[in-house]
Amino acid sequence: MLSTIKEYKEEVIETVFEKSHFCFVAIDENGVITYLNNSYCHFLGVTKEESIGKHVTAIIENTRLHVVAETGQEEIADLQYIRGNHMVANRIPVFSNGKSVGAVGTVLYRDKKEWMKMNTHIKNLLLEIEHYRKRLNDDHGATYSLHDIVGSSPQLYDVKGKVKKLAPGDITILLQGESGTGKELFAHSIHQLSERHTAPFIKINCAAIPEGLLETELFGYVPGAFTGAKKEGKQGKFQLADGGTLFLDEIGDMPLDAQVKILRVLQEGEVEQIGSEKSQKVDVRIIAATNQSLETLVEQQRFREDLYYRINVLRLRIPPLRERREDVRILAKYMIHKVSNRTGQRVVDADPDVLQFFQQYDWPGNVREMENVIESAVHLSDSEMITMDDLPDQMQLDGYITNQDMTLKNILEKAELQAVKHALNKTNGDKRKAANLLDIGKSSFYEKVKKYDL
């Protein structure tokens, strides 16, 4: 009897895991694959022998199963892009004695023909959504959404979760993060998920506009307000964003005079054009971004304290790439695919040595730097695979040492420059903290900043 029951259980397990039409994978608490059924192996084009014992991210692209094992939070009916197909994935944590000890993932389909029909249907729906989104973007200015922010790390997942919670309200949000971390993409995403998504999304880069023109850009002017003014006058960014969202990028570089007027708009909800004696009401949600420490700027009296408290209602810190290294491989492959499609190049992947180097590299310029590096490498590559030789000169391993044209002085200066840049990035531009990080005096550090024009 016991033998019969055991055989029955084994047959049930084999039927569920091997003979039914779905993909099944199981991992342990470290994200290592412990089981992969034949259906999933066939779909991925791998064998059990080469898959079991590997980390799940090395076998299944865009997976979040290791995150579910770590957090213990299930994810049901999530759309996952695998090998050119849109899959509907379920990820469920496995608990033992109240602790998450792994996770299982499933992808359901009956047969390849039926799945391809469903996949085509999903693609058509996504293309239709993209068409309407593009039309909406053309009308209102917001281009990106959370879908465009690639990665599956817990740090990024946490920020995305906060964005989904905060976006529907009208609360002012301050995005803080190093240069190249994707602050603008998050600003677009917040607008897209808000109740204002059908209204304008207007961006102004406070660091890119000359101080004398910033006020006219923000508030506009009436006809004949000054010599050279347009006869019909000009609407400012606040008026253009009325009913929608105004994104103040690099707000830490805004001149003090403009800060005073911004504060009044935020407090009173009114804008006064240059040359006008009348105020007009505006309804604008503010999203601000900076790669600097506003607290330090307040201490240095370069940023108004009252404005700081007005915009710092809720702060979202965007993590740098070096703090979410598990996203590096996914990002790199995504960018290779993106750049290759755009340029018509036949580069499909990167050599394992390149991916390992990418994981170890600190990426001081973050995602923007990675995109530039991959675009350069795709153009330089002579094959379908990016190799170490295809990377830019400044990223070659020991490249600056093996360069015969460089003297010892040049090598030391290059190393010093990289150290100073890294310290500034790590301290969000705070020079005093950067000097302490490098264990050198403030005056010496300021001299180096001046020397390298940083």
Tab-separated table of C-alpha atoms in Angstrom:
chain	number	residue	atom	x	y	z
A	1	MET	CA	0.000	0.000	0.000
A	2	LEU	CA	2.759	2.443	0.985
A	3	SER	CA	4.609	1.593	-2.223
A	4	THR	CA	1.458	2.309	-4.238
A	5	ILE	CA	0.977	5.692	-2.518
A	6	LYS	CA	4.632	6.597	-3.127
A	7	GLU	CA	4.374	5.662	-6.806
A	8	TYR	CA	1.151	7.661	-7.091
A	9	LYS	CA	2.833	10.747	-5.587
A	10	GLU	CA	5.779	10.408	-7.950
A	11	GLU	CA	3.402	10.144	-10.926
A	12	VAL	CA	1.514	13.255	-9.744
A	13	ILE	CA	4.754	15.207	-9.369
A	14	GLU	CA	5.971	14.077	-12.802
A	15	THR	CA	2.620	15.011	-14.372
A	16	VAL	CA	2.539	18.441	-12.726
A	17	PHE	CA	6.157	19.375	-13.327
A	18	GLU	CA	7.123	17.555	-16.520
A	19	LYS	CA	4.062	16.627	-18.584
A	20	SER	CA	1.819	19.673	-18.161
A	21	HIS	CA	2.152	22.634	-20.495
A	22	PHE	CA	3.889	25.173	-18.296
A	23	CYS	CA	7.421	26.254	-17.463
A	24	PHE	CA	8.564	25.664	-13.913
A	25	VAL	CA	11.706	26.756	-12.038
A	26	ALA	CA	12.727	26.544	-8.398
A	27	ILE	CA	15.556	28.375	-6.624
A	28	ASP	CA	17.076	28.377	-3.156
A	29	GLU	CA	17.428	31.372	-0.832
A	30	ASN	CA	20.617	32.446	-2.663
A	31	GLY	CA	18.912	32.595	-6.055
A	32	VAL	CA	20.575	29.384	-7.293
A	33	ILE	CA	18.453	27.138	-9.533
A	34	THR	CA	17.608	23.811	-7.882
A	35	TYR	CA	15.102	22.592	-10.484
A	36	LEU	CA	14.109	23.477	-14.049
A	37	ASN	CA	11.536	21.388	-15.900
A	38	ASN	CA	11.849	20.196	-19.502
A	39	SER	CA	9.319	22.713	-20.864
A	40	TYR	CA	11.318	25.639	-19.506
A	41	CYS	CA	14.597	24.117	-20.722
A	42	HIS	CA	13.117	23.752	-24.210
A	43	PHE	CA	11.809	27.312	-24.225
A	44	LEU	CA	15.111	28.791	-23.001
A	45	GLY	CA	17.247	26.597	-25.227
A	46	VAL	CA	19.272	25.204	-22.312
A	47	THR	CA	19.775	21.858	-20.592
A	48	LYS	CA	19.161	20.938	-16.979
A	49	GLU	CA	22.826	20.067	-16.557
A	50	GLU	CA	24.031	23.543	-17.542
A	51	SER	CA	21.263	25.355	-15.625
A	52	ILE	CA	20.923	23.691	-12.221
A	53	GLY	CA	23.471	25.157	-9.829
A	54	LYS	CA	23.656	28.501	-11.684
A	55	HIS	CA	22.212	31.770	-10.409
A	56	VAL	CA	18.771	32.293	-11.933
A	57	THR	CA	19.775	35.658	-13.488
A	58	ALA	CA	22.405	33.850	-15.582
A	59	ILE	CA	19.768	31.568	-17.166
A	60	ILE	CA	16.500	33.573	-17.287
A	61	GLU	CA	16.623	37.159	-18.500
A	62	ASN	CA	14.697	39.910	-16.665
A	63	THR	CA	13.824	37.493	-13.870
A	64	ARG	CA	12.829	38.718	-10.422
A	65	LEU	CA	12.604	35.296	-8.807
A	66	HIS	CA	15.700	35.914	-6.661
A	67	VAL	CA	14.096	39.138	-5.389
A	68	VAL	CA	10.955	37.233	-4.383
A	69	ALA	CA	13.106	34.685	-2.524
A	70	GLU	CA	14.838	37.540	-0.697
A	71	THR	CA	11.754	39.622	0.164
A	72	GLY	CA	9.230	36.829	0.674
A	73	GLN	CA	6.632	38.791	-1.339
A	74	GLU	CA	4.837	36.964	-4.149
A	75	GLU	CA	4.365	38.472	-7.627
A	76	ILE	CA	1.391	37.179	-9.591
A	77	ALA	CA	0.621	37.624	-13.325
A	78	ASP	CA	3.641	39.822	-14.022
A	79	LEU	CA	4.554	40.489	-17.662
A	80	GLN	CA	8.125	39.290	-18.330
A	81	TYR	CA	10.079	39.638	-21.586
A	82	ILE	CA	12.078	36.469	-22.346
A	83	ARG	CA	13.851	35.663	-25.610
A	84	GLY	CA	11.715	38.052	-27.628
A	85	ASN	CA	8.444	36.829	-26.088
A	86	HIS	CA	6.102	38.369	-23.526
A	87	MET	CA	5.497	35.795	-20.803
A	88	VAL	CA	2.979	35.978	-17.950
A	89	ALA	CA	4.948	34.866	-14.889
A	90	ASN	CA	3.970	33.908	-11.346
A	91	ARG	CA	6.636	34.028	-8.627
A	92	ILE	CA	5.888	32.564	-5.199
A	93	PRO	CA	8.221	32.445	-2.166
A	94	VAL	CA	8.805	29.165	-0.312
A	95	PHE	CA	8.733	29.390	3.493
A	96	SER	CA	10.134	27.112	6.178
A	97	ASN	CA	9.648	27.907	9.870
A	98	GLY	CA	8.415	31.359	8.923
A	99	LYS	CA	11.515	32.206	6.879
A	100	SER	CA	11.787	32.504	3.100
A	101	VAL	CA	14.101	29.705	1.890
A	102	GLY	CA	13.602	30.011	-1.852
A	103	ALA	CA	11.005	30.616	-4.537
A	104	VAL	CA	9.236	28.915	-7.421
A	105	GLY	CA	8.274	30.480	-10.723
A	106	THR	CA	5.817	29.347	-13.364
A	107	VAL	CA	4.900	30.423	-16.889
A	108	LEU	CA	1.730	28.869	-18.322
A	109	TYR	CA	1.064	27.956	-21.956
A	110	ARG	CA	-0.607	24.993	-23.667
A	111	ASP	CA	1.500	24.585	-26.778
A	112	LYS	CA	3.860	26.655	-28.898
A	113	LYS	CA	1.246	27.519	-31.515
A	114	GLU	CA	-1.248	28.723	-28.936
A	115	TRP	CA	1.430	30.617	-27.055
A	116	MET	CA	2.668	32.386	-30.186
A	117	LYS	CA	-0.923	33.433	-30.919
A	118	MET	CA	-1.238	34.832	-27.393
A	119	ASN	CA	2.190	36.484	-27.622
A	120	THR	CA	1.217	38.165	-30.902
A	121	HIS	CA	-1.971	39.403	-29.271
A	122	ILE	CA	0.009	40.886	-26.373
A	123	LYS	CA	2.462	42.521	-28.778
A	124	ASN	CA	-0.402	44.050	-30.748
A	125	LEU	CA	-1.934	45.435	-27.568
A	126	LEU	CA	1.417	46.857	-26.444
A	127	LEU	CA	1.980	48.453	-29.853
A	128	GLU	CA	-1.475	50.005	-29.701
A	129	ILE	CA	-0.796	51.318	-26.204
A	130	GLU	CA	2.565	52.662	-27.385
A	131	HIS	CA	0.850	54.413	-30.312
A	132	TYR	CA	-1.592	56.218	-28.040
A	133	ARG	CA	1.165	56.924	-25.524
A	134	LYS	CA	3.274	58.527	-28.255
A	135	ARG	CA	0.371	60.700	-29.353
A	136	LEU	CA	-0.179	61.717	-25.736
A	137	ASN	CA	3.545	62.408	-25.286
A	138	ASP	CA	3.619	64.596	-28.392
A	139	ASP	CA	0.776	66.638	-26.958
A	140	HIS	CA	1.910	66.808	-23.347
A	141	GLY	CA	5.690	66.328	-23.205
A	142	ALA	CA	6.190	63.276	-20.952
A	143	THR	CA	8.103	60.590	-22.845
A	144	TYR	CA	9.094	57.894	-20.355
A	145	SER	CA	7.353	55.605	-17.882
A	146	LEU	CA	8.475	53.150	-15.190
A	147	HIS	CA	8.620	50.486	-17.928
A	148	ASP	CA	11.619	52.360	-19.395
A	149	ILE	CA	13.586	52.124	-16.134
A	150	VAL	CA	15.303	48.742	-16.471
A	151	GLY	CA	16.404	46.614	-13.521
A	152	SER	CA	15.188	44.112	-10.945
A	153	SER	CA	17.323	44.961	-7.898
A	154	PRO	CA	15.598	45.422	-4.505
A	155	GLN	CA	16.857	49.033	-4.391
A	156	LEU	CA	15.278	49.942	-7.732
A	157	TYR	CA	12.132	47.956	-6.960
A	158	ASP	CA	11.759	49.911	-3.712
A	159	VAL	CA	12.002	53.282	-5.495
A	160	LYS	CA	9.526	52.181	-8.173
A	161	GLY	CA	7.133	51.061	-5.436
A	162	LYS	CA	7.328	54.477	-3.774
A	163	VAL	CA	6.729	56.206	-7.119
A	164	LYS	CA	3.527	54.185	-7.631
A	165	LYS	CA	2.295	55.198	-4.178
A	166	LEU	CA	3.178	58.891	-4.439
A	167	ALA	CA	2.402	59.645	-8.082
A	168	PRO	CA	-1.425	59.910	-7.837
A	169	GLY	CA	-1.299	62.792	-5.320
A	170	ASP	CA	-0.185	66.395	-5.808
A	171	ILE	CA	2.635	66.255	-3.279
A	172	THR	CA	5.880	68.057	-4.225
A	173	ILE	CA	8.702	65.564	-4.772
A	174	LEU	CA	12.466	66.104	-4.645
A	175	LEU	CA	14.515	63.562	-6.611
A	176	GLN	CA	18.085	63.323	-5.363
A	177	GLY	CA	20.769	61.264	-7.046
A	178	GLU	CA	24.086	61.384	-8.824
A	179	SER	CA	24.410	62.528	-12.404
A	180	GLY	CA	23.218	59.872	-14.859
A	181	THR	CA	21.044	57.883	-12.424
A	182	GLY	CA	17.831	58.571	-14.350
A	183	LYS	CA	16.160	61.301	-12.294
A	184	GLU	CA	14.386	62.670	-15.361
A	185	LEU	CA	12.946	59.244	-16.206
A	186	PHE	CA	11.469	59.049	-12.710
A	187	ALA	CA	10.015	62.557	-13.073
A	188	HIS	CA	8.325	61.521	-16.331
A	189	SER	CA	7.046	58.339	-14.671
A	190	ILE	CA	5.534	60.229	-11.733
A	191	HIS	CA	3.660	62.488	-14.140
A	192	GLN	CA	2.485	59.551	-16.274
A	193	LEU	CA	1.030	57.816	-13.194
A	194	SER	CA	-0.570	60.956	-11.775
A	195	GLU	CA	-4.061	62.367	-12.228
A	196	ARG	CA	-2.393	65.082	-14.330
A	197	HIS	CA	-1.104	62.686	-17.002
A	198	THR	CA	-3.327	64.196	-19.719
A	199	ALA	CA	-2.061	67.718	-18.896
A	200	PRO	CA	1.345	69.196	-19.893
A	201	PHE	CA	4.666	67.989	-18.512
A	202	ILE	CA	7.119	70.891	-18.762
A	203	LYS	CA	10.828	70.607	-18.015
A	204	ILE	CA	13.353	73.349	-17.321
A	205	ASN	CA	17.048	72.735	-16.659
A	206	CYS	CA	18.024	75.367	-14.110
A	207	ALA	CA	21.740	74.820	-14.810
A	208	ALA	CA	21.538	75.143	-18.598
A	209	ILE	CA	19.811	78.531	-18.846
A	210	PRO	CA	21.859	81.740	-18.294
A	211	GLU	CA	20.990	83.518	-15.043
A	212	GLY	CA	19.658	86.601	-16.872
A	213	LEU	CA	17.177	84.507	-18.892
A	214	LEU	CA	15.953	82.111	-16.200
A	215	GLU	CA	13.293	84.463	-14.855
A	216	THR	CA	11.787	85.076	-18.303
A	217	GLU	CA	11.801	81.326	-18.966
A	218	LEU	CA	10.004	80.583	-15.702
A	219	PHE	CA	7.468	83.424	-15.601
A	220	GLY	CA	7.314	84.838	-19.134
A	221	TYR	CA	6.789	88.510	-20.033
A	222	VAL	CA	4.148	90.855	-21.392
A	223	PRO	CA	4.447	92.573	-24.810
A	224	GLY	CA	7.068	95.334	-24.776
A	225	ALA	CA	8.345	94.384	-21.310
A	226	PHE	CA	11.938	95.159	-22.310
A	227	THR	CA	14.080	95.949	-25.327
A	228	GLY	CA	14.162	92.962	-27.655
A	229	ALA	CA	11.020	91.374	-26.179
A	230	LYS	CA	8.618	89.684	-28.588
A	231	LYS	CA	5.684	91.887	-29.597
A	232	GLU	CA	3.196	89.220	-28.565
A	233	GLY	CA	4.948	88.568	-25.241
A	234	LYS	CA	5.843	85.101	-23.967
A	235	GLN	CA	4.341	82.560	-21.625
A	236	GLY	CA	6.632	81.173	-18.949
A	237	LYS	CA	7.088	77.535	-17.976
A	238	PHE	CA	4.637	77.919	-15.079
A	239	GLN	CA	1.860	79.080	-17.409
A	240	LEU	CA	2.664	76.337	-19.929
A	241	ALA	CA	2.506	73.724	-17.148
A	242	ASP	CA	-0.813	74.995	-15.764
A	243	GLY	CA	-2.897	71.967	-14.769
A	244	GLY	CA	0.095	69.666	-15.201
A	245	THR	CA	3.605	69.124	-13.864
A	246	LEU	CA	6.690	71.360	-13.862
A	247	PHE	CA	10.009	69.533	-13.589
A	248	LEU	CA	12.784	71.737	-12.172
A	249	ASP	CA	15.957	69.853	-13.061
A	250	GLU	CA	19.236	70.751	-11.287
A	251	ILE	CA	17.353	73.081	-8.942
A	252	GLY	CA	20.475	73.486	-6.810
A	253	ASP	CA	21.929	75.695	-9.578
A	254	MET	CA	19.008	78.119	-9.574
A	255	PRO	CA	20.020	81.770	-8.836
A	256	LEU	CA	18.858	83.204	-5.498
A	257	ASP	CA	16.721	85.910	-7.164
A	258	ALA	CA	14.735	83.297	-9.067
A	259	GLN	CA	14.423	81.201	-5.902
A	260	VAL	CA	12.545	84.062	-4.189
A	261	LYS	CA	9.970	84.206	-6.982
A	262	ILE	CA	9.645	80.426	-7.199
A	263	LEU	CA	8.873	80.391	-3.480
A	264	ARG	CA	6.078	82.928	-3.949
A	265	VAL	CA	4.505	80.842	-6.718
A	266	LEU	CA	4.588	77.747	-4.507
A	267	GLN	CA	3.105	79.626	-1.544
A	268	GLU	CA	0.486	81.731	-3.331
A	269	GLY	CA	-0.179	79.720	-6.497
A	270	GLU	CA	0.243	82.891	-8.544
A	271	VAL	CA	2.634	83.979	-11.295
A	272	GLU	CA	3.514	87.528	-12.276
A	273	GLN	CA	4.965	87.989	-15.754
A	274	ILE	CA	7.860	90.375	-16.214
A	275	GLY	CA	6.460	93.835	-16.969
A	276	SER	CA	3.004	92.981	-15.658
A	277	GLU	CA	1.268	94.442	-12.640
A	278	LYS	CA	-1.240	91.627	-12.422
A	279	SER	CA	-0.855	88.111	-11.089
A	280	GLN	CA	-2.448	85.042	-12.609
A	281	LYS	CA	-3.393	81.841	-10.852
A	282	VAL	CA	-1.610	78.632	-11.857
A	283	ASP	CA	-2.182	75.050	-10.767
A	284	VAL	CA	1.150	73.253	-11.076
A	285	ARG	CA	2.669	70.206	-9.418
A	286	ILE	CA	6.394	70.580	-8.769
A	287	ILE	CA	8.956	67.813	-9.186
A	288	ALA	CA	12.506	68.989	-8.502
A	289	ALA	CA	15.808	67.159	-9.017
A	290	THR	CA	19.379	67.715	-7.914
A	291	ASN	CA	22.705	65.884	-7.817
A	292	GLN	CA	23.934	68.164	-5.017
A	293	SER	CA	23.402	68.300	-1.273
A	294	LEU	CA	20.814	71.043	-0.800
A	295	GLU	CA	21.559	71.030	2.943
A	296	THR	CA	25.159	72.018	2.172
A	297	LEU	CA	23.987	74.708	-0.260
A	298	VAL	CA	21.693	76.095	2.463
A	299	GLU	CA	24.632	76.202	4.900
A	300	GLN	CA	26.664	78.052	2.259
A	301	GLN	CA	23.723	80.461	1.740
A	302	ARG	CA	23.534	79.454	-1.932
A	303	PHE	CA	20.027	78.020	-1.549
A	304	ARG	CA	17.139	79.539	0.387
A	305	GLU	CA	16.203	77.600	3.486
A	306	ASP	CA	12.482	78.404	3.131
A	307	LEU	CA	12.471	77.123	-0.463
A	308	TYR	CA	14.368	74.022	0.642
A	309	TYR	CA	11.641	73.132	3.129
A	310	ARG	CA	8.942	73.933	0.555
A	311	ILE	CA	10.291	71.517	-2.102
A	312	ASN	CA	11.633	68.899	0.308
A	313	VAL	CA	8.142	67.684	1.208
A	314	LEU	CA	9.063	64.199	0.109
A	315	ARG	CA	12.475	63.118	-1.050
A	316	LEU	CA	13.220	60.124	-3.264
A	317	ARG	CA	16.837	59.021	-3.458
A	318	ILE	CA	17.733	57.402	-6.772
A	319	PRO	CA	20.454	54.798	-6.087
A	320	PRO	CA	23.658	54.940	-8.177
A	321	LEU	CA	24.499	51.972	-10.371
A	322	ARG	CA	27.313	50.779	-8.086
A	323	GLU	CA	24.699	50.210	-5.325
A	324	ARG	CA	22.561	47.971	-7.546
A	325	ARG	CA	25.153	45.871	-9.328
A	326	GLU	CA	22.646	43.069	-9.969
A	327	ASP	CA	21.038	45.416	-12.528
A	328	VAL	CA	24.275	45.875	-14.504
A	329	ARG	CA	24.006	42.672	-16.567
A	330	ILE	CA	20.313	43.264	-17.391
A	331	LEU	CA	20.956	46.916	-18.277
A	332	ALA	CA	23.943	46.069	-20.460
A	333	LYS	CA	22.007	43.491	-22.502
A	334	TYR	CA	19.012	45.817	-22.784
A	335	MET	CA	21.208	48.653	-24.058
A	336	ILE	CA	23.048	46.413	-26.541
A	337	HIS	CA	19.682	45.386	-27.984
A	338	LYS	CA	18.450	48.998	-28.012
A	339	VAL	CA	21.581	50.467	-29.639
A	340	SER	CA	21.871	47.632	-32.183
A	341	ASN	CA	18.260	48.070	-33.276
A	342	ARG	CA	18.662	51.808	-33.612
A	343	THR	CA	21.953	51.699	-35.528
A	344	GLY	CA	21.343	48.560	-37.579
A	345	GLN	CA	24.460	46.858	-36.127
A	346	ARG	CA	24.439	43.059	-35.703
A	347	VAL	CA	25.759	43.036	-32.126
A	348	VAL	CA	23.636	40.766	-29.926
A	349	ASP	CA	25.580	40.254	-26.682
A	350	ALA	CA	28.745	40.935	-24.692
A	351	ASP	CA	31.604	38.592	-23.871
A	352	PRO	CA	31.433	37.177	-20.293
A	353	ASP	CA	34.696	39.004	-19.485
A	354	VAL	CA	33.053	42.291	-20.476
A	355	LEU	CA	29.982	41.625	-18.337
A	356	GLN	CA	32.207	40.684	-15.393
A	357	PHE	CA	34.218	43.880	-15.864
A	358	PHE	CA	30.992	45.894	-16.031
A	359	GLN	CA	29.875	44.356	-12.729
A	360	GLN	CA	33.132	45.334	-11.018
A	361	TYR	CA	33.368	48.830	-12.524
A	362	ASP	CA	32.035	51.670	-10.317
A	363	TRP	CA	30.237	53.597	-13.097
A	364	PRO	CA	30.807	57.147	-11.793
A	365	GLY	CA	28.575	58.416	-14.622
A	366	ASN	CA	25.953	55.758	-13.836
A	367	VAL	CA	23.403	54.610	-16.445
A	368	ARG	CA	24.229	57.479	-18.816
A	369	GLU	CA	27.898	56.456	-18.828
A	370	MET	CA	26.990	52.818	-19.492
A	371	GLU	CA	24.805	53.774	-22.450
A	372	ASN	CA	27.622	55.869	-23.948
A	373	VAL	CA	30.154	53.068	-23.424
A	374	ILE	CA	27.899	50.453	-25.028
A	375	GLU	CA	27.030	52.707	-27.977
A	376	SER	CA	30.750	53.237	-28.611
A	377	ALA	CA	31.501	49.503	-28.238
A	378	VAL	CA	28.679	48.488	-30.599
A	379	HIS	CA	30.120	50.743	-33.305
A	380	LEU	CA	33.671	49.485	-32.727
A	381	SER	CA	32.791	45.783	-32.643
A	382	ASP	CA	33.666	43.631	-35.662
A	383	SER	CA	31.553	40.692	-34.529
A	384	GLU	CA	28.197	39.891	-32.917
A	385	MET	CA	29.827	40.006	-29.481
A	386	ILE	CA	31.318	43.005	-27.640
A	387	THR	CA	34.814	42.139	-26.388
A	388	MET	CA	37.205	43.959	-24.049
A	389	ASP	CA	39.030	45.348	-27.097
A	390	ASP	CA	35.828	47.125	-28.175
A	391	LEU	CA	35.559	49.168	-24.975
A	392	PRO	CA	36.658	52.841	-25.009
A	393	ASP	CA	40.315	53.525	-24.226
A	394	GLN	CA	39.563	55.026	-20.815
A	395	MET	CA	37.898	51.764	-19.726
A	396	GLN	CA	40.517	49.296	-20.918
A	397	LEU	CA	41.933	47.256	-18.050
A	398	ASP	CA	45.310	48.804	-17.162
A	399	GLY	CA	44.948	50.823	-20.356
A	400	TYR	CA	46.492	53.977	-19.003
A	401	ILE	CA	49.516	52.028	-17.691
A	402	THR	CA	50.240	50.130	-20.892
A	403	ASN	CA	49.933	53.250	-23.038
A	404	GLN	CA	53.558	53.886	-24.019
A	405	ASP	CA	52.870	57.551	-24.762
A	406	MET	CA	52.094	58.285	-21.102
A	407	THR	CA	54.725	59.365	-18.625
A	408	LEU	CA	54.637	58.513	-14.926
A	409	LYS	CA	53.373	62.058	-14.283
A	410	ASN	CA	50.506	61.522	-16.753
A	411	ILE	CA	49.574	58.212	-15.134
A	412	LEU	CA	49.544	59.726	-11.636
A	413	GLU	CA	47.478	62.693	-12.797
A	414	LYS	CA	44.953	60.390	-14.454
A	415	ALA	CA	44.640	58.293	-11.284
A	416	GLU	CA	44.288	61.460	-9.190
A	417	LEU	CA	41.571	62.826	-11.471
A	418	GLN	CA	39.589	59.581	-11.245
A	419	ALA	CA	39.914	59.575	-7.442
A	420	VAL	CA	38.668	63.164	-7.125
A	421	LYS	CA	35.747	62.509	-9.501
A	422	HIS	CA	34.789	59.354	-7.607
A	423	ALA	CA	34.887	61.181	-4.253
A	424	LEU	CA	32.680	64.004	-5.566
A	425	ASN	CA	30.185	61.537	-7.008
A	426	LYS	CA	30.056	59.538	-3.798
A	427	THR	CA	29.404	62.656	-1.684
A	428	ASN	CA	26.902	64.205	-4.138
A	429	GLY	CA	29.256	67.115	-4.861
A	430	ASP	CA	30.016	67.986	-1.217
A	431	LYS	CA	33.671	69.052	-1.415
A	432	ARG	CA	34.324	68.965	2.333
A	433	LYS	CA	33.059	65.398	2.641
A	434	ALA	CA	34.967	64.428	-0.523
A	435	ALA	CA	38.203	65.828	0.971
A	436	ASN	CA	37.607	63.824	4.172
A	437	LEU	CA	36.905	60.708	2.087
A	438	LEU	CA	40.305	61.072	0.380
A	439	ASP	CA	41.923	62.009	3.719
A	440	ILE	CA	43.437	65.258	2.397
A	441	GLY	CA	43.104	68.886	3.501
A	442	LYS	CA	40.307	71.107	2.172
A	443	SER	CA	42.669	73.590	0.538
A	444	SER	CA	44.570	70.778	-1.192
A	445	PHE	CA	41.306	69.262	-2.424
A	446	TYR	CA	40.033	72.611	-3.745
A	447	GLU	CA	43.310	73.051	-5.638
A	448	LYS	CA	42.820	69.678	-7.329
A	449	VAL	CA	39.206	70.551	-8.223
A	450	LYS	CA	40.432	73.801	-9.772
A	451	LYS	CA	43.329	72.031	-11.508
A	452	TYR	CA	41.021	69.558	-13.264
A	453	ASP	CA	38.221	72.085	-13.795
A	454	LEU	CA	35.659	69.972	-11.964
